[in-house]
Amino acid sequence: MKKLMLGNEAVARGAYEAGCTVASAYPGTPSTEITEAIAKQYDEIYSEWAPNEKVAMEVAIGASFGGARAICAMKHVGLNVAADPLFTVSYTGVNGGLVIMVADDPGMHSSQNEQDSRNYARASKVPMLEPSDSQECKEYVKKAFSISEQFDTPVIVRLSTRVAHSQSVVELNDKEDYKIKDYIKDAGKYVMMPAMARKRHVVVEKRMADLREYSDSSELNRVKMDSDDIGVITSGIAYQYVKEAMPNASVLKLGMVYPIPEKLIADFASKVKTLYVVEELEPFFEEQILKMGIKVIGKEKLPVIGELSSQIIAERLLGKAIIDASKQSVPVRPPVMCPGCPHRGMFYVLKKLKLNVSGDIGCYTLGALAPNESIDTCVCMGASIGVAHGMEKARGTEFGKKTVAILGDSTFIHSGITGLIDIVYNKGNSTVIILDNSITGMTGHQQNPTTGFTIKGEPTKQVDLELLCKAVGIDRVTVVDPFDIKEFEKVVKTETQIDEPSVIISQRPCALLKNVKYEGVQKINQDKCKRCRMCMKMGCPAIVDKGEHLEIDPALCVGCMLCTKVCGFGAIEKAGE
Amino acid sequence: MEKLNILIVGVGGQGTLLSSRILGNVALKLNFDVKVSEVHGMSQRGGSVVTYVKFGKKVYSPIIEKGEADVILAFEKLEALRCIDCLGKDGKMIINEQQIDPMPVIIGKAKYPENIIETLKENNKIYSLDALKIARECGNIKAVNIVLIGVLAKLTGINKDIFVEAIREVVPAKFLEVNLKAFEEGYNYHN
Ligand code: SF4
Ligand code: SF4
């Protein structure tokens, strides 16, 4: 049967067909739908949201040691979090097949940096495959499981946004009858203390040599000879762009991107006059091929920044001019927090109090943009707390009293909690605001340990944030509704002035949750409105300036009533039918 | 028809992703190779959203680049203006006349361009309509996307039943009636 599937859904399907039975992940765009699809469609696979990517990988490692085929999924920055277990599971190897999915985000559609995860494969000495459409996503995941078992190694499968988030046609197959392997105690293999690890490193080097040979003969790496003039070495989504821009070129498509097939490359190079390497982001293939003494053209013509496209390839390599229609200046449309967003009241207060705000990763990062302009820093998941603490230690208590850290509930569990412990332990005074919106918002509504539900929507124990903060040694924990602006302001003022660390839990559910019911669309009574524009300071996209007067767009307003609280003239009221 | 490149642009929250899913299904029913590509930005609402739907005998790149779109489905006027470069020389553009001010306009740092539709009409084949109003009259303002798909269905000349079938498969049962009505309205809007 043929089906249109997202690359991510096809990965899930591949795991299912391979007889995988354990999946763990932390959501991260563009990798999130892999585990969501597993949870929704394949009951044969146990699935879970882990608190962070390191835990997700450890769970998958445990499942593999236990004899099952296991998968974990994350985005590129998530692999940084999970890098610690990655480097060591490379030494232990596996029992059941272990597949690590990583989704890179060239162009940074939704990320804080643009890293090339292929470097992790080389650094950790783990083979890496890279599919270029949904059909390959499914096939390569299955292949990755068998390579994992054949070579006793974890295998990384790399996606990029355009593969993960494109739908293309997939041919479905039946599930393989995979029998869970026996669990065998083997400390020499699975306990990585120095004496054992030294021996395992030798095994890893031998494995690399075997994998190099495998790469040369694997059908994952395909040559299609066409012209003798131009040859292109490429992989992943870049392959699709090459096929579109240079339909007559000979192509060596690498499905195994680490280790690369050196003999195959040398042979291919000898058959064409000009050899190009077309790869997104880093010159990963290019440097290795140059080291082999083969002349290639790559990054001298192609960018190391951002996504490629067939037009960039045609322009840079073939010298074709891109059609350049005269572009008038069109106002940009940056993303904004949704109408009714619980964070809006909080940002209003922080801006009013002119605080230094150490921010974090989540929807609320948008608070850095106009009109809120309330976030000063944002580094990585969980960094807000450590950064605020560091600022206070550098600039002293008075500066600390003008500083708060803000981060979401899911982010706090992911890696904020350790920062909070650091503040308590090292006698900091920071005020931390946890934005508890009862869901993981930015990636599209995933459950997390603070919501009380599992990935399948089953009720489970819920982390009590208040008790948790108290347990690590924060004595002052206040729960407050960010839409109760007066109270919120009072709490923030008090807590920032106090000479001890404190936590404010800003609690109000995400406006997009189904159970959130608001009052109904509001409108501005033009007779009462004094055009003072106080309401516009909230930055709600539903309130628009029509020049002469202000208006609420009924198609956008969700009726959260926040604007009514800042209007001093009672001019905002419920819109009649 | 050998291939069809459809670019869908709009504002997060307007239902562009559902439209691309429906169109992808239409392509599959026609036995085309097809790729649908979507990019989620930083938030659920408010930012520009661009989705590509490409059918053909064999589709490689999932992206539609400058001058490559056969049809552009614009859910909002400003977004229509932003992507006009992508329209091919015989391409057609369907525009929902709705205006949604982006934040730089709301806070007074930019101006919403005037007479967008008139300007676009000068050099392009434009089909415009107030899809929000039509959707409201059908009983659900969220059906804007289906109204626009109705217009598109007529323009492509693809058998109408194939669209109806694809909508049935993608839209949840309780919204189906409203959506089929919205489709019909869109289909009959431009003669
Ligand atoms: S705050 Fe009230 S009076 Fe002031 S502009 Fe807004 S609606 Fe009008
Ligand atoms: S216009 Fe007012 S009531 Fe409506 S969503 Fe915006 S802030 Fe809430």
PDB file of N, CA, C and O and ligand atoms in Angstrom, chain A residues 338-341 344 483 518 520-522 535 538 540-543 552-553 556-564 572, ligand 2:
ATOM      1  N   CYS A 338       0.545  33.876  20.850  1.00  0.00           N
ATOM      2  CA  CYS A 338      -0.862  33.793  20.435  1.00  0.00           C
ATOM      3  C   CYS A 338      -1.736  34.770  21.223  1.00  0.00           C
ATOM      4  O   CYS A 338      -1.428  35.102  22.358  1.00  0.00           O
ATOM      5  N   PRO A 339      -2.861  35.178  20.613  1.00  0.00           N
ATOM      6  CA  PRO A 339      -3.855  35.900  21.416  1.00  0.00           C
ATOM      7  C   PRO A 339      -4.255  35.015  22.599  1.00  0.00           C
ATOM      8  O   PRO A 339      -4.427  33.813  22.436  1.00  0.00           O
ATOM      9  N   GLY A 340      -4.341  35.599  23.767  1.00  0.00           N
ATOM     10  CA  GLY A 340      -4.700  34.819  24.948  1.00  0.00           C
ATOM     11  C   GLY A 340      -3.535  34.104  25.599  1.00  0.00           C
ATOM     12  O   GLY A 340      -3.704  33.353  26.559  1.00  0.00           O
ATOM     13  N   CYS A 341      -2.329  34.308  25.085  1.00  0.00           N
ATOM     14  CA  CYS A 341      -1.147  33.622  25.630  1.00  0.00           C
ATOM     15  C   CYS A 341      -0.931  33.986  27.099  1.00  0.00           C
ATOM     16  O   CYS A 341      -0.925  35.156  27.456  1.00  0.00           O
ATOM     17  N   ARG A 344       1.719  36.720  28.257  1.00  0.00           N
ATOM     18  CA  ARG A 344       1.633  38.128  27.905  1.00  0.00           C
ATOM     19  C   ARG A 344       1.540  39.024  29.142  1.00  0.00           C
ATOM     20  O   ARG A 344       2.192  40.060  29.218  1.00  0.00           O
ATOM     21  N   PHE A 483      -2.306  36.755  34.626  1.00  0.00           N
ATOM     22  CA  PHE A 483      -3.351  37.669  34.147  1.00  0.00           C
ATOM     23  C   PHE A 483      -3.927  38.508  35.276  1.00  0.00           C
ATOM     24  O   PHE A 483      -4.686  39.435  35.047  1.00  0.00           O
ATOM     25  N   TYR A 518     -12.538  30.795  27.253  1.00  0.00           N
ATOM     26  CA  TYR A 518     -12.516  32.206  27.611  1.00  0.00           C
ATOM     27  C   TYR A 518     -13.900  32.827  27.439  1.00  0.00           C
ATOM     28  O   TYR A 518     -14.827  32.194  26.933  1.00  0.00           O
ATOM     29  N   GLY A 520     -15.212  35.015  25.484  1.00  0.00           N
ATOM     30  CA  GLY A 520     -15.811  35.365  24.190  1.00  0.00           C
ATOM     31  C   GLY A 520     -15.221  36.674  23.697  1.00  0.00           C
ATOM     32  O   GLY A 520     -14.668  37.464  24.470  1.00  0.00           O
ATOM     33  N   VAL A 521     -15.354  36.892  22.401  1.00  0.00           N
ATOM     34  CA  VAL A 521     -14.706  38.012  21.718  1.00  0.00           C
ATOM     35  C   VAL A 521     -15.022  39.362  22.379  1.00  0.00           C
ATOM     36  O   VAL A 521     -16.152  39.633  22.757  1.00  0.00           O
ATOM     37  N   GLN A 522     -13.994  40.191  22.518  1.00  0.00           N
ATOM     38  CA  GLN A 522     -14.150  41.532  23.092  1.00  0.00           C
ATOM     39  C   GLN A 522     -14.180  42.573  21.965  1.00  0.00           C
ATOM     40  O   GLN A 522     -13.716  42.316  20.855  1.00  0.00           O
ATOM     41  N   CYS A 535      -3.836  49.625  25.987  1.00  0.00           N
ATOM     42  CA  CYS A 535      -4.115  48.225  25.653  1.00  0.00           C
ATOM     43  C   CYS A 535      -3.116  47.684  24.633  1.00  0.00           C
ATOM     44  O   CYS A 535      -2.814  46.496  24.615  1.00  0.00           O
ATOM     45  N   MET A 538       0.174  45.614  25.506  1.00  0.00           N
ATOM     46  CA  MET A 538       0.157  44.182  25.790  1.00  0.00           C
ATOM     47  C   MET A 538       0.748  43.393  24.632  1.00  0.00           C
ATOM     48  O   MET A 538       1.221  42.287  24.808  1.00  0.00           O
ATOM     49  N   CYS A 540      -1.008  42.249  22.060  1.00  0.00           N
ATOM     50  CA  CYS A 540      -1.916  41.224  21.538  1.00  0.00           C
ATOM     51  C   CYS A 540      -2.151  41.502  20.060  1.00  0.00           C
ATOM     52  O   CYS A 540      -2.548  42.607  19.693  1.00  0.00           O
ATOM     53  N   PRO A 541      -1.916  40.507  19.196  1.00  0.00           N
ATOM     54  CA  PRO A 541      -2.055  40.746  17.756  1.00  0.00           C
ATOM     55  C   PRO A 541      -3.496  41.014  17.325  1.00  0.00           C
ATOM     56  O   PRO A 541      -3.730  41.453  16.206  1.00  0.00           O
ATOM     57  N   ALA A 542      -4.459  40.783  18.213  1.00  0.00           N
ATOM     58  CA  ALA A 542      -5.859  41.021  17.842  1.00  0.00           C
ATOM     59  C   ALA A 542      -6.235  42.491  17.928  1.00  0.00           C
ATOM     60  O   ALA A 542      -7.234  42.920  17.365  1.00  0.00           O
ATOM     61  N   ILE A 543      -5.443  43.270  18.665  1.00  0.00           N
ATOM     62  CA  ILE A 543      -5.775  44.691  18.804  1.00  0.00           C
ATOM     63  C   ILE A 543      -5.036  45.476  17.716  1.00  0.00           C
ATOM     64  O   ILE A 543      -3.813  45.470  17.667  1.00  0.00           O
ATOM     65  N   ILE A 552     -10.618  45.690  17.754  1.00  0.00           N
ATOM     66  CA  ILE A 552     -10.227  44.308  18.045  1.00  0.00           C
ATOM     67  C   ILE A 552     -10.708  43.439  16.885  1.00  0.00           C
ATOM     68  O   ILE A 552     -11.884  43.504  16.521  1.00  0.00           O
ATOM     69  N   ASP A 553      -9.794  42.675  16.295  1.00  0.00           N
ATOM     70  CA  ASP A 553     -10.157  41.812  15.168  1.00  0.00           C
ATOM     71  C   ASP A 553     -10.885  40.577  15.708  1.00  0.00           C
ATOM     72  O   ASP A 553     -10.285  39.743  16.387  1.00  0.00           O
ATOM     73  N   LEU A 556      -9.434  37.100  15.390  1.00  0.00           N
ATOM     74  CA  LEU A 556      -8.227  36.724  16.132  1.00  0.00           C
ATOM     75  C   LEU A 556      -8.445  36.671  17.645  1.00  0.00           C
ATOM     76  O   LEU A 556      -7.822  35.890  18.350  1.00  0.00           O
ATOM     77  N   CYS A 557      -9.316  37.541  18.167  1.00  0.00           N
ATOM     78  CA  CYS A 557      -9.510  37.629  19.621  1.00  0.00           C
ATOM     79  C   CYS A 557     -10.061  36.324  20.175  1.00  0.00           C
ATOM     80  O   CYS A 557     -10.966  35.733  19.601  1.00  0.00           O
ATOM     81  N   VAL A 558      -9.461  35.854  21.296  1.00  0.00           N
ATOM     82  CA  VAL A 558      -9.999  34.648  21.919  1.00  0.00           C
ATOM     83  C   VAL A 558     -10.770  34.992  23.194  1.00  0.00           C
ATOM     84  O   VAL A 558     -11.293  34.109  23.863  1.00  0.00           O
ATOM     85  N   GLY A 559     -10.797  36.263  23.534  1.00  0.00           N
ATOM     86  CA  GLY A 559     -11.593  36.668  24.701  1.00  0.00           C
ATOM     87  C   GLY A 559     -10.934  36.408  26.035  1.00  0.00           C
ATOM     88  O   GLY A 559     -11.600  36.096  27.018  1.00  0.00           O
ATOM     89  N   CYS A 560      -9.611  36.567  26.115  1.00  0.00           N
ATOM     90  CA  CYS A 560      -8.912  36.281  27.365  1.00  0.00           C
ATOM     91  C   CYS A 560      -9.115  37.380  28.391  1.00  0.00           C
ATOM     92  O   CYS A 560      -8.845  37.188  29.570  1.00  0.00           O
ATOM     93  N   MET A 561      -9.564  38.549  27.962  1.00  0.00           N
ATOM     94  CA  MET A 561      -9.884  39.682  28.829  1.00  0.00           C
ATOM     95  C   MET A 561      -8.664  40.388  29.420  1.00  0.00           C
ATOM     96  O   MET A 561      -8.811  41.253  30.273  1.00  0.00           O
ATOM     97  N   LEU A 562      -7.480  40.015  28.987  1.00  0.00           N
ATOM     98  CA  LEU A 562      -6.296  40.672  29.541  1.00  0.00           C
ATOM     99  C   LEU A 562      -6.333  42.165  29.249  1.00  0.00           C
ATOM    100  O   LEU A 562      -6.037  42.994  30.104  1.00  0.00           O
ATOM    101  N   CYS A 563      -6.720  42.512  28.032  1.00  0.00           N
ATOM    102  CA  CYS A 563      -6.717  43.930  27.646  1.00  0.00           C
ATOM    103  C   CYS A 563      -7.676  44.760  28.505  1.00  0.00           C
ATOM    104  O   CYS A 563      -7.412  45.918  28.784  1.00  0.00           O
ATOM    105  N   THR A 564      -8.762  44.118  28.952  1.00  0.00           N
ATOM    106  CA  THR A 564      -9.722  44.882  29.757  1.00  0.00           C
ATOM    107  C   THR A 564      -9.078  45.337  31.066  1.00  0.00           C
ATOM    108  O   THR A 564      -9.484  46.329  31.658  1.00  0.00           O
ATOM    109  N   ILE A 572     -13.200  48.481  26.991  1.00  0.00           N
ATOM    110  CA  ILE A 572     -13.210  47.201  26.285  1.00  0.00           C
ATOM    111  C   ILE A 572     -14.287  46.317  26.900  1.00  0.00           C
ATOM    112  O   ILE A 572     -14.317  46.103  28.105  1.00  0.00           O
TER     113      ILE A 572
HETATM  114  S1  SF4 C   2      -8.046  41.368  22.246  1.00  0.00           S
HETATM  115 FE1  SF4 C   2      -8.030  41.325  24.484  1.00  0.00          FE
HETATM  116  S2  SF4 C   2      -9.451  39.694  25.013  1.00  0.00           S
HETATM  117 FE2  SF4 C   2      -8.965  39.437  22.859  1.00  0.00          FE
HETATM  118  S3  SF4 C   2      -7.250  37.991  22.881  1.00  0.00           S
HETATM  119 FE3  SF4 C   2      -6.351  40.060  22.839  1.00  0.00          FE
HETATM  120  S4  SF4 C   2      -5.993  40.556  24.979  1.00  0.00           S
HETATM  121 FE4  SF4 C   2      -7.378  38.797  24.973  1.00  0.00          FE
END
